[in-house]
mmCIF file of C-alpha atoms and ligand atoms in Angstrom:
data_model
loop_
_atom_site.group_PDB
_atom_site.id
_atom_site.type_symbol
_atom_site.label_atom_id
_atom_site.label_comp_id
_atom_site.label_asym_id
_atom_site.label_seq_id
_atom_site.Cartn_x
_atom_site.Cartn_y
_atom_site.Cartn_z
ATOM 1 C CA UNK A 1 2.075 7.949 21.146
ATOM 2 C CA UNK A 2 5.108 6.015 19.183
ATOM 3 C CA UNK A 3 5.491 2.726 17.809
ATOM 4 C CA UNK A 4 3.080 1.007 20.037
ATOM 5 C CA UNK A 5 -0.606 1.937 19.173
ATOM 6 C CA UNK A 6 0.475 0.807 15.648
ATOM 7 C CA UNK A 7 -3.066 -1.090 15.511
ATOM 8 C CA UNK A 8 -4.805 2.509 15.552
ATOM 9 C CA UNK A 9 -2.962 3.859 12.819
ATOM 10 C CA UNK A 10 -2.969 0.711 10.591
ATOM 11 C CA UNK A 11 -6.747 0.605 10.556
ATOM 12 C CA UNK A 12 -6.903 4.146 10.067
ATOM 13 C CA UNK A 13 -3.749 5.298 7.646
ATOM 14 C CA UNK A 14 -3.333 2.176 6.143
ATOM 15 C CA UNK A 15 -6.265 -0.574 5.798
ATOM 16 C CA UNK A 16 -9.328 1.596 4.992
ATOM 17 C CA UNK A 17 -7.363 3.627 2.544
ATOM 18 C CA UNK A 18 -7.723 0.584 0.361
ATOM 19 C CA UNK A 19 -11.563 0.654 0.011
ATOM 20 C CA UNK A 20 -11.642 4.341 -0.075
ATOM 21 C CA UNK A 21 -8.858 3.985 -3.258
ATOM 22 C CA UNK A 22 -9.934 1.502 -4.944
ATOM 23 C CA UNK A 23 -13.564 0.303 -3.683
ATOM 24 C CA UNK A 24 -16.586 1.035 -6.077
ATOM 25 C CA UNK A 25 -19.562 3.389 -5.129
ATOM 26 C CA UNK A 26 -21.331 0.506 -3.267
ATOM 27 C CA UNK A 27 -18.869 -0.721 -1.417
ATOM 28 C CA UNK A 28 -17.900 2.765 -0.270
ATOM 29 C CA UNK A 29 -20.891 3.584 1.337
ATOM 30 C CA UNK A 30 -21.592 -0.312 2.991
ATOM 31 C CA UNK A 31 -18.074 -0.117 4.614
ATOM 32 C CA UNK A 32 -16.639 3.182 4.573
ATOM 33 C CA UNK A 33 -19.147 4.787 7.466
ATOM 34 C CA UNK A 34 -18.258 1.321 10.067
ATOM 35 C CA UNK A 35 -14.459 2.558 9.682
ATOM 36 C CA UNK A 36 -14.677 6.290 10.254
ATOM 37 C CA UNK A 37 -17.010 5.651 13.139
ATOM 38 C CA UNK A 38 -14.876 2.340 14.216
ATOM 39 C CA UNK A 39 -17.455 0.520 14.183
ATOM 40 C CA UNK A 40 -15.770 -1.750 11.717
ATOM 41 C CA UNK A 41 -12.360 -2.437 12.537
ATOM 42 C CA UNK A 42 -10.113 -3.456 9.289
ATOM 43 C CA UNK A 43 -6.592 -5.288 9.028
ATOM 44 C CA UNK A 44 -4.551 -6.232 5.805
ATOM 45 C CA UNK A 45 -3.526 -9.698 5.408
ATOM 46 C CA UNK A 46 -0.519 -10.278 2.856
ATOM 47 C CA UNK A 47 1.493 -12.849 5.032
ATOM 48 C CA UNK A 48 1.213 -16.138 5.135
ATOM 49 C CA UNK A 49 3.627 -18.947 7.154
ATOM 50 C CA UNK A 50 5.756 -19.432 3.969
ATOM 51 C CA UNK A 51 5.429 -15.871 2.239
ATOM 52 C CA UNK A 52 6.471 -12.937 4.015
ATOM 53 C CA UNK A 53 8.820 -10.005 1.613
ATOM 54 C CA UNK A 54 7.839 -12.301 -0.758
ATOM 55 C CA UNK A 55 4.692 -11.395 -1.203
ATOM 56 C CA UNK A 56 4.214 -13.240 -4.927
ATOM 57 C CA UNK A 57 4.565 -16.419 -3.565
ATOM 58 C CA UNK A 58 1.402 -16.545 -1.608
ATOM 59 C CA UNK A 59 -0.355 -19.558 -1.531
ATOM 60 C CA UNK A 60 -4.434 -18.355 -0.578
ATOM 61 C CA UNK A 61 -6.013 -19.134 -3.304
ATOM 62 C CA UNK A 62 -9.996 -17.760 -3.989
ATOM 63 C CA UNK A 63 -11.671 -20.074 -6.490
ATOM 64 C CA UNK A 64 -14.654 -18.318 -7.829
ATOM 65 C CA UNK A 65 -18.311 -20.668 -8.023
ATOM 66 C CA UNK A 66 -20.804 -18.656 -9.630
ATOM 67 C CA UNK A 67 -21.608 -15.353 -7.376
ATOM 68 C CA UNK A 68 -18.987 -16.902 -4.772
ATOM 69 C CA UNK A 69 -14.906 -17.025 -4.211
ATOM 70 C CA UNK A 70 -13.987 -19.994 -2.653
ATOM 71 C CA UNK A 71 -10.691 -19.109 0.024
ATOM 72 C CA UNK A 72 -8.415 -21.488 0.777
ATOM 73 C CA UNK A 73 -5.456 -20.388 2.925
ATOM 74 C CA UNK A 74 -4.343 -19.610 6.025
ATOM 75 C CA UNK A 75 -2.482 -15.844 7.179
ATOM 76 C CA UNK A 76 -0.631 -14.916 9.832
ATOM 77 C CA UNK A 77 0.928 -11.936 11.751
ATOM 78 C CA UNK A 78 -1.836 -10.079 10.858
ATOM 79 C CA UNK A 79 -2.434 -6.439 13.355
ATOM 80 C CA UNK A 80 -5.748 -6.158 14.400
ATOM 81 C CA UNK A 81 -6.666 -10.098 13.290
ATOM 82 C CA UNK A 82 -8.731 -10.775 16.476
ATOM 83 C CA UNK A 83 -10.122 -7.057 16.393
ATOM 84 C CA UNK A 84 -11.005 -6.927 12.940
ATOM 85 C CA UNK A 85 -14.191 -7.121 11.218
ATOM 86 C CA UNK A 86 -13.141 -6.031 7.705
ATOM 87 C CA UNK A 87 -10.427 -7.679 6.478
ATOM 88 C CA UNK A 88 -8.521 -6.801 2.646
ATOM 89 C CA UNK A 89 -7.116 -9.770 1.953
ATOM 90 C CA UNK A 90 -4.581 -10.736 -0.168
ATOM 91 C CA UNK A 91 -4.883 -13.718 -2.353
ATOM 92 C CA UNK A 92 -4.306 -16.064 -5.721
ATOM 93 C CA UNK A 93 -7.740 -15.410 -7.775
ATOM 94 C CA UNK A 94 -5.371 -17.081 -11.067
ATOM 95 C CA UNK A 95 -2.626 -19.795 -9.135
ATOM 96 C CA UNK A 96 -1.212 -20.377 -12.665
ATOM 97 C CA UNK A 97 -0.741 -17.121 -13.584
ATOM 98 C CA UNK A 98 2.674 -15.795 -15.129
ATOM 99 C CA UNK A 99 4.560 -13.818 -13.258
ATOM 100 C CA UNK A 100 2.425 -14.860 -10.677
ATOM 101 C CA UNK A 101 2.310 -11.366 -9.126
ATOM 102 C CA UNK A 102 -0.466 -11.279 -11.726
ATOM 103 C CA UNK A 103 -2.417 -13.469 -10.029
ATOM 104 C CA UNK A 104 -2.857 -11.407 -6.845
ATOM 105 C CA UNK A 105 -6.507 -9.947 -6.472
ATOM 106 C CA UNK A 106 -7.577 -7.335 -3.103
ATOM 107 C CA UNK A 107 -11.431 -9.455 -0.978
ATOM 108 C CA UNK A 108 -13.245 -8.132 1.530
ATOM 109 C CA UNK A 109 -13.432 -10.722 3.756
ATOM 110 C CA UNK A 110 -16.443 -9.833 6.860
ATOM 111 C CA UNK A 111 -15.928 -11.437 9.688
ATOM 112 C CA UNK A 112 -18.474 -13.455 10.275
ATOM 113 C CA UNK A 113 -18.009 -14.976 6.575
ATOM 114 C CA UNK A 114 -18.895 -18.952 6.822
ATOM 115 C CA UNK A 115 -15.676 -21.281 6.698
ATOM 116 C CA UNK A 116 -13.951 -18.296 7.526
ATOM 117 C CA UNK A 117 -12.199 -18.058 11.808
ATOM 118 C CA UNK A 118 -9.682 -16.011 13.514
ATOM 119 C CA UNK A 119 -6.664 -18.191 14.790
ATOM 120 C CA UNK A 120 -4.743 -17.845 17.839
ATOM 121 C CA UNK A 121 -3.401 -14.408 19.227
ATOM 122 C CA UNK A 122 0.161 -14.535 19.140
ATOM 123 C CA UNK A 123 2.547 -13.621 21.869
ATOM 124 C CA UNK A 124 5.309 -10.978 21.031
ATOM 125 C CA UNK A 125 8.077 -10.278 22.379
ATOM 126 C CA UNK A 126 6.563 -5.762 22.177
ATOM 127 C CA UNK A 127 3.428 -3.915 21.220
ATOM 128 C CA UNK A 128 1.320 -5.735 23.655
ATOM 129 C CA UNK A 129 -1.139 -3.187 23.475
ATOM 130 C CA UNK A 130 -1.984 -4.275 19.394
ATOM 131 C CA UNK A 131 -2.871 -7.879 18.550
ATOM 132 C CA UNK A 132 -1.811 -9.876 16.001
ATOM 133 C CA UNK A 133 -3.092 -13.394 15.022
ATOM 134 C CA UNK A 134 -3.613 -16.329 12.474
ATOM 135 C CA UNK A 135 -6.550 -16.068 10.109
ATOM 136 C CA UNK A 136 -7.776 -19.670 8.501
ATOM 137 C CA UNK A 137 -9.404 -19.874 5.455
ATOM 138 C CA UNK A 138 -11.201 -23.399 4.876
ATOM 139 C CA UNK A 139 -13.588 -23.091 2.227
ATOM 140 C CA UNK A 140 -14.893 -19.538 3.473
ATOM 141 C CA UNK A 141 -17.669 -18.007 0.808
ATOM 142 C CA UNK A 142 -17.235 -14.239 0.165
ATOM 143 C CA UNK A 143 -19.729 -13.248 -2.549
ATOM 144 C CA UNK A 144 -17.619 -11.892 -5.693
ATOM 145 C CA UNK A 145 -18.879 -8.140 -4.889
ATOM 146 C CA UNK A 146 -16.616 -7.928 -2.388
ATOM 147 C CA UNK A 147 -13.582 -8.268 -4.769
ATOM 148 C CA UNK A 148 -11.655 -4.912 -4.294
ATOM 149 C CA UNK A 149 -10.580 -3.473 -7.781
ATOM 150 C CA UNK A 150 -9.849 -5.655 -11.155
ATOM 151 C CA UNK A 151 -9.040 -9.521 -10.483
ATOM 152 C CA UNK A 152 -5.474 -9.555 -10.416
ATOM 153 C CA UNK A 153 -4.764 -6.058 -10.100
ATOM 154 C CA UNK A 154 -4.002 -6.487 -6.205
ATOM 155 C CA UNK A 155 0.102 -6.472 -6.604
ATOM 156 C CA UNK A 156 -0.319 -3.285 -8.459
ATOM 157 C CA UNK A 157 -3.329 -1.819 -5.415
ATOM 158 C CA UNK A 158 -1.037 -3.121 -3.154
ATOM 159 C CA UNK A 159 2.659 -1.549 -3.839
ATOM 160 C CA UNK A 160 0.628 1.702 -4.583
ATOM 161 C CA UNK A 161 -0.683 1.632 -1.322
ATOM 162 C CA UNK A 162 3.146 0.305 0.827
ATOM 163 C CA UNK A 163 4.535 3.453 0.445
ATOM 164 C CA UNK A 164 1.664 5.183 3.172
ATOM 165 C CA UNK A 165 2.057 2.158 4.890
ATOM 166 C CA UNK A 166 6.092 2.831 4.855
ATOM 167 C CA UNK A 167 5.865 6.677 5.596
ATOM 168 C CA UNK A 168 3.548 5.559 8.587
ATOM 169 C CA UNK A 169 5.917 2.775 10.005
ATOM 170 C CA UNK A 170 8.818 5.558 9.577
ATOM 171 C CA UNK A 171 6.485 8.368 11.715
ATOM 172 C CA UNK A 172 5.778 5.853 13.960
ATOM 173 C CA UNK A 173 9.441 5.104 14.896
ATOM 174 C CA UNK A 174 10.058 8.827 14.616
ATOM 175 C CA UNK A 175 7.623 9.785 17.253
ATOM 176 C CA UNK A 176 9.255 7.054 19.650
ATOM 177 C CA UNK A 177 12.377 8.145 19.322
ATOM 178 C CA UNK A 178 11.739 11.443 20.468
ATOM 179 C CA UNK A 179 9.127 10.328 23.266
ATOM 180 C CA UNK A 180 12.371 8.144 24.621
ATOM 181 C CA UNK A 181 14.940 10.852 23.819
ATOM 182 C CA UNK A 182 12.603 13.052 26.399
ATOM 183 C CA UNK A 183 12.448 10.131 28.971
ATOM 184 C CA UNK A 184 16.334 9.829 28.899
ATOM 185 C CA UNK A 185 16.975 14.045 28.786
ATOM 186 C CA UNK A 186 14.649 14.077 32.188
ATOM 187 C CA UNK A 187 15.832 10.760 33.407
ATOM 188 C CA UNK A 188 19.591 11.761 33.572
ATOM 189 C CA UNK A 189 19.282 15.233 34.857
ATOM 190 C CA UNK A 190 17.356 13.894 37.584
ATOM 191 C CA UNK A 191 19.658 10.895 37.996
ATOM 192 C CA UNK A 192 22.565 11.778 41.199
ATOM 193 C CA UNK A 193 25.657 9.745 40.951
ATOM 194 C CA UNK A 194 29.183 10.901 42.797
ATOM 195 C CA UNK A 195 27.648 14.027 43.940
ATOM 196 C CA UNK A 196 26.217 15.497 40.996
ATOM 197 C CA UNK A 197 23.850 14.935 38.220
ATOM 198 C CA UNK A 198 24.768 12.146 35.062
ATOM 199 C CA UNK A 199 23.734 15.095 32.398
ATOM 200 C CA UNK A 200 26.776 16.767 33.736
ATOM 201 C CA UNK A 201 29.264 14.056 32.568
ATOM 202 C CA UNK A 202 30.464 15.091 29.260
ATOM 203 C CA UNK A 203 30.265 11.463 28.046
ATOM 204 C CA UNK A 204 26.294 11.107 28.758
ATOM 205 C CA UNK A 205 25.750 14.820 27.155
ATOM 206 C CA UNK A 206 28.140 13.701 24.040
ATOM 207 C CA UNK A 207 25.717 10.508 23.669
ATOM 208 C CA UNK A 208 22.414 12.721 24.015
ATOM 209 C CA UNK A 209 23.940 15.818 21.573
ATOM 210 C CA UNK A 210 24.509 12.734 19.164
ATOM 211 C CA UNK A 211 20.831 11.079 20.392
ATOM 212 C CA UNK A 212 19.194 14.481 19.060
ATOM 213 C CA UNK A 213 20.883 15.449 16.269
ATOM 214 C CA UNK A 214 20.122 12.060 14.772
ATOM 215 C CA UNK A 215 16.523 12.827 15.633
ATOM 216 C CA UNK A 216 16.622 16.495 13.947
ATOM 217 C CA UNK A 217 17.782 14.655 10.656
ATOM 218 C CA UNK A 218 15.211 11.943 10.688
ATOM 219 C CA UNK A 219 12.172 14.661 11.414
ATOM 220 C CA UNK A 220 13.674 16.717 8.732
ATOM 221 C CA UNK A 221 13.319 14.226 6.330
ATOM 222 C CA UNK A 222 10.008 12.699 6.928
ATOM 223 C CA UNK A 223 8.150 16.156 7.107
ATOM 224 C CA UNK A 224 9.559 16.625 3.169
ATOM 225 C CA UNK A 225 8.837 13.182 2.731
ATOM 226 C CA UNK A 226 4.910 13.799 4.027
ATOM 227 C CA UNK A 227 4.399 17.446 2.585
ATOM 228 C CA UNK A 228 5.695 15.558 -0.977
ATOM 229 C CA UNK A 229 3.372 12.636 -0.659
ATOM 230 C CA UNK A 230 0.603 14.317 0.356
ATOM 231 C CA UNK A 231 1.384 16.371 -3.051
ATOM 232 C CA UNK A 232 1.328 13.103 -4.730
ATOM 233 C CA UNK A 233 4.748 12.694 -5.873
ATOM 234 C CA UNK A 234 6.299 9.780 -6.067
ATOM 235 C CA UNK A 235 8.337 9.411 -2.807
ATOM 236 C CA UNK A 236 8.767 5.486 -3.377
ATOM 237 C CA UNK A 237 12.840 5.659 -3.270
ATOM 238 C CA UNK A 238 12.490 8.081 -0.736
ATOM 239 C CA UNK A 239 9.944 6.854 1.986
ATOM 240 C CA UNK A 240 12.232 3.227 1.904
ATOM 241 C CA UNK A 241 15.345 5.267 2.700
ATOM 242 C CA UNK A 242 13.079 6.587 5.672
ATOM 243 C CA UNK A 243 11.289 3.501 6.688
ATOM 244 C CA UNK A 244 15.151 2.096 6.423
ATOM 245 C CA UNK A 245 17.208 4.747 8.482
ATOM 246 C CA UNK A 246 14.310 5.908 10.717
ATOM 247 C CA UNK A 247 13.597 2.686 12.202
ATOM 248 C CA UNK A 248 17.518 1.781 12.816
ATOM 249 C CA UNK A 249 18.140 5.408 14.125
ATOM 250 C CA UNK A 250 15.103 4.282 16.714
ATOM 251 C CA UNK A 251 16.367 1.429 17.741
ATOM 252 C CA UNK A 252 19.922 3.250 18.239
ATOM 253 C CA UNK A 253 18.340 5.596 20.692
ATOM 254 C CA UNK A 254 16.293 2.806 22.126
ATOM 255 C CA UNK A 255 19.486 0.633 23.248
ATOM 256 C CA UNK A 256 21.496 3.956 24.066
ATOM 257 C CA UNK A 257 18.477 5.629 26.029
ATOM 258 C CA UNK A 258 17.838 2.114 27.993
ATOM 259 C CA UNK A 259 21.872 2.272 28.805
ATOM 260 C CA UNK A 260 21.245 5.587 29.838
ATOM 261 C CA UNK A 261 18.559 4.668 32.556
ATOM 262 C CA UNK A 262 21.164 2.291 34.205
ATOM 263 C CA UNK A 263 19.528 -0.910 35.826
ATOM 264 C CA UNK A 264 15.802 1.232 36.007
ATOM 265 C CA UNK A 265 15.615 0.849 32.075
ATOM 266 C CA UNK A 266 15.489 -2.739 32.382
ATOM 267 C CA UNK A 267 12.548 -2.712 34.904
ATOM 268 C CA UNK A 268 8.885 -2.591 33.626
ATOM 269 C CA UNK A 269 7.986 -0.079 36.245
ATOM 270 C CA UNK A 270 10.102 2.455 33.318
ATOM 271 C CA UNK A 271 8.975 3.412 30.188
ATOM 272 C CA UNK A 272 11.582 2.868 28.541
ATOM 273 C CA UNK A 273 11.825 -0.825 28.808
ATOM 274 C CA UNK A 274 8.373 -1.209 27.078
ATOM 275 C CA UNK A 275 9.625 0.652 24.109
ATOM 276 C CA UNK A 276 12.534 -1.167 23.864
ATOM 277 C CA UNK A 277 11.052 -3.920 23.165
ATOM 278 C CA UNK A 278 8.304 -2.001 21.013
ATOM 279 C CA UNK A 279 10.952 -0.967 18.495
ATOM 280 C CA UNK A 280 12.163 -3.772 16.954
ATOM 281 C CA UNK A 281 9.698 -5.199 14.479
ATOM 282 C CA UNK A 282 9.114 -1.492 13.177
ATOM 283 C CA UNK A 283 12.744 -2.471 10.803
ATOM 284 C CA UNK A 284 10.616 -6.128 10.371
ATOM 285 C CA UNK A 285 7.309 -5.151 8.845
ATOM 286 C CA UNK A 286 5.641 -3.373 6.413
ATOM 287 C CA UNK A 287 8.453 -4.605 4.082
ATOM 288 C CA UNK A 288 11.946 -5.181 5.828
ATOM 289 C CA UNK A 289 14.647 -2.929 6.003
ATOM 290 C CA UNK A 290 16.290 -5.459 3.165
ATOM 291 C CA UNK A 291 14.089 -4.967 1.337
ATOM 292 C CA UNK A 292 13.865 -1.464 1.306
ATOM 293 C CA UNK A 293 17.758 -1.546 0.788
ATOM 294 C CA UNK A 294 16.786 -3.439 -2.385
ATOM 295 C CA UNK A 295 13.959 -1.153 -3.831
ATOM 296 C CA UNK A 296 16.318 1.666 -2.967
ATOM 297 C CA UNK A 297 19.204 0.388 -4.943
ATOM 298 C CA UNK A 298 17.389 -1.193 -8.069
ATOM 299 C CA UNK A 299 15.976 2.563 -8.238
ATOM 300 C CA UNK A 300 19.039 3.960 -8.093
ATOM 301 C CA UNK A 301 20.992 2.030 -10.640
ATOM 302 C CA UNK A 302 17.447 2.331 -13.074
ATOM 303 C CA UNK A 303 17.252 6.579 -12.666
HETATM 304 C C1 LIG B 401 4.404 -7.638 15.134
HETATM 305 C C2 LIG B 401 3.838 -7.647 13.282
HETATM 306 C C3 LIG B 401 2.707 -7.508 12.794
HETATM 307 C C4 LIG B 401 2.536 -7.821 11.706
HETATM 308 N N1 LIG B 401 1.773 -7.121 10.808
HETATM 309 C C5 LIG B 401 1.641 -7.270 9.406
HETATM 310 C C6 LIG B 401 -0.317 -7.022 8.968
HETATM 311 O O1 LIG B 401 -0.952 -6.336 9.631
HETATM 312 N N2 LIG B 401 -0.355 -7.659 7.675
HETATM 313 C C7 LIG B 401 0.724 -8.541 6.584
HETATM 314 O O2 LIG B 401 0.554 -8.947 5.674
HETATM 315 N N3 LIG B 401 2.259 -8.697 6.909
HETATM 316 C C8 LIG B 401 1.779 -8.313 8.879
HETATM 317 N N4 LIG B 401 3.558 -8.781 9.038
HETATM 318 C C9 LIG B 401 4.496 -9.284 8.398
HETATM 319 C C10 LIG B 401 5.491 -8.599 8.049
HETATM 320 O O3 LIG B 401 5.366 -8.196 7.457
HETATM 321 C C11 LIG B 401 6.543 -9.808 7.925
HETATM 322 O O4 LIG B 401 7.415 -10.688 8.926
HETATM 323 C C12 LIG B 401 7.279 -9.386 6.897
HETATM 324 O O5 LIG B 401 7.253 -8.666 5.771
HETATM 325 C C13 LIG B 401 9.199 -10.364 6.892
HETATM 326 O O6 LIG B 401 8.441 -11.510 6.343
HETATM 327 P P1 LIG B 401 8.503 -12.875 6.890
HETATM 328 O O7 LIG B 401 8.634 -12.629 8.646
HETATM 329 O O8 LIG B 401 8.416 -13.814 6.200
HETATM 330 O O9 LIG B 401 10.142 -12.942 6.787
HETATM 331 P P2 LIG B 401 10.893 -13.552 5.638
HETATM 332 O O10 LIG B 401 10.694 -12.953 4.483
HETATM 333 O O11 LIG B 401 10.906 -15.081 5.808
HETATM 334 O O12 LIG B 401 12.727 -12.666 5.826
HETATM 335 C C14 LIG B 401 13.735 -13.347 6.611
HETATM 336 C C15 LIG B 401 14.319 -12.797 6.413
HETATM 337 O O13 LIG B 401 15.330 -12.506 5.568
HETATM 338 C C16 LIG B 401 15.480 -11.417 4.810
HETATM 339 N N5 LIG B 401 15.219 -11.171 3.528
HETATM 340 C C17 LIG B 401 14.106 -11.763 3.092
HETATM 341 N N6 LIG B 401 14.083 -11.750 1.372
HETATM 342 C C18 LIG B 401 14.887 -10.998 1.357
HETATM 343 C C19 LIG B 401 16.182 -10.183 0.162
HETATM 344 N N7 LIG B 401 15.405 -10.656 -1.102
HETATM 345 N N8 LIG B 401 16.601 -10.305 0.151
HETATM 346 C C20 LIG B 401 17.482 -10.029 1.198
HETATM 347 N N9 LIG B 401 17.299 -10.514 2.872
HETATM 348 C C21 LIG B 401 15.727 -10.476 2.389
HETATM 349 C C22 LIG B 401 14.551 -10.699 5.221
HETATM 350 O O14 LIG B 401 14.404 -8.978 5.846
HETATM 351 C C23 LIG B 401 14.298 -10.721 7.052
HETATM 352 O O15 LIG B 401 15.675 -10.733 7.168
HETATM 353 C C24 LIG B 401 3.469 -8.330 10.575
HETATM 354 C C25 LIG B 401 4.722 -8.935 11.387
HETATM 355 C C26 LIG B 401 4.591 -8.982 12.895
HETATM 356 C C27 LIG B 401 6.226 -9.107 13.193
#
């Protein structure tokens, strides 16, 4: 529940849908049943040591030689990297394309591919229940039939699917905020100071009221967006707003919740400590909140 189990959501709602949306009949028959049963765990690998927000600057290359793509490059920060069986890999099939994003394609890499190896499991501040890893491609040989969709369309496929990814991150942050609020509400009712429950103090009550109001705003906004997304409406601007605002709201709730737990909030025995560590990354990944604001501003100015 909340932000810590993001690896499961990433497989179900973010990575596997690429195969469903852009895969050929053969690819779907080969991979989707295993994705559904959980025999195949998926990952989506865009980020590189030198390119995160600026996706069109990726350097991983896939050069066609006969019936294979020869792939060279390094990906980093990849969720499910260690556990993955199938990786949806963003590569440059045309490194000289202008503009650069037109040279990006998506290729499915299977875990036993010669020349492909998983790097170290990265040590993170939080989210310890999901693995994050480097992936290394050193003359990796991938059959051309593993190309997803068409060559040069990868950037457009990513832009399409990033909407659902951002919605999922907003949902996980919203859920995390709701759980943190409940933990805090329980705690302040049980904790006694100066002869009474600290929930009887007006300063505590006001902070609960403020958190509850923000949480309600987040849920109302999300419910509308989920409905619009399921109805296949364009939610690019609103989902960027939701990802940005709700993840910042969840960070405020995490900080306030730890404060209201007093010293116990800083102890690992208390769930709020883990949740406080898990939440900050939600404003960084799936497109940082700075990038979300850029998208919102661009769309507002162009509408
Ligand atoms: C736990 C975790 C899991 C992740 N999982 C995945 C995954 O599964 N797959 C994957 O491909 N990636 C994944 N990522 C990578 C993540 O998407 C990137 O870290 C993120 O996009 C930011 O890229 P960067 O780290 O290179 O930062 P940079 O792009 O270097 O940005 C650094 C700072 O500069 C700001 N900045 C950059 N450009 C601009 C701009 N134009 N205007 C204003 N500010 C700007 C950013 O907002 C940020 O604050 C994960 C990261 C983490 C931490």
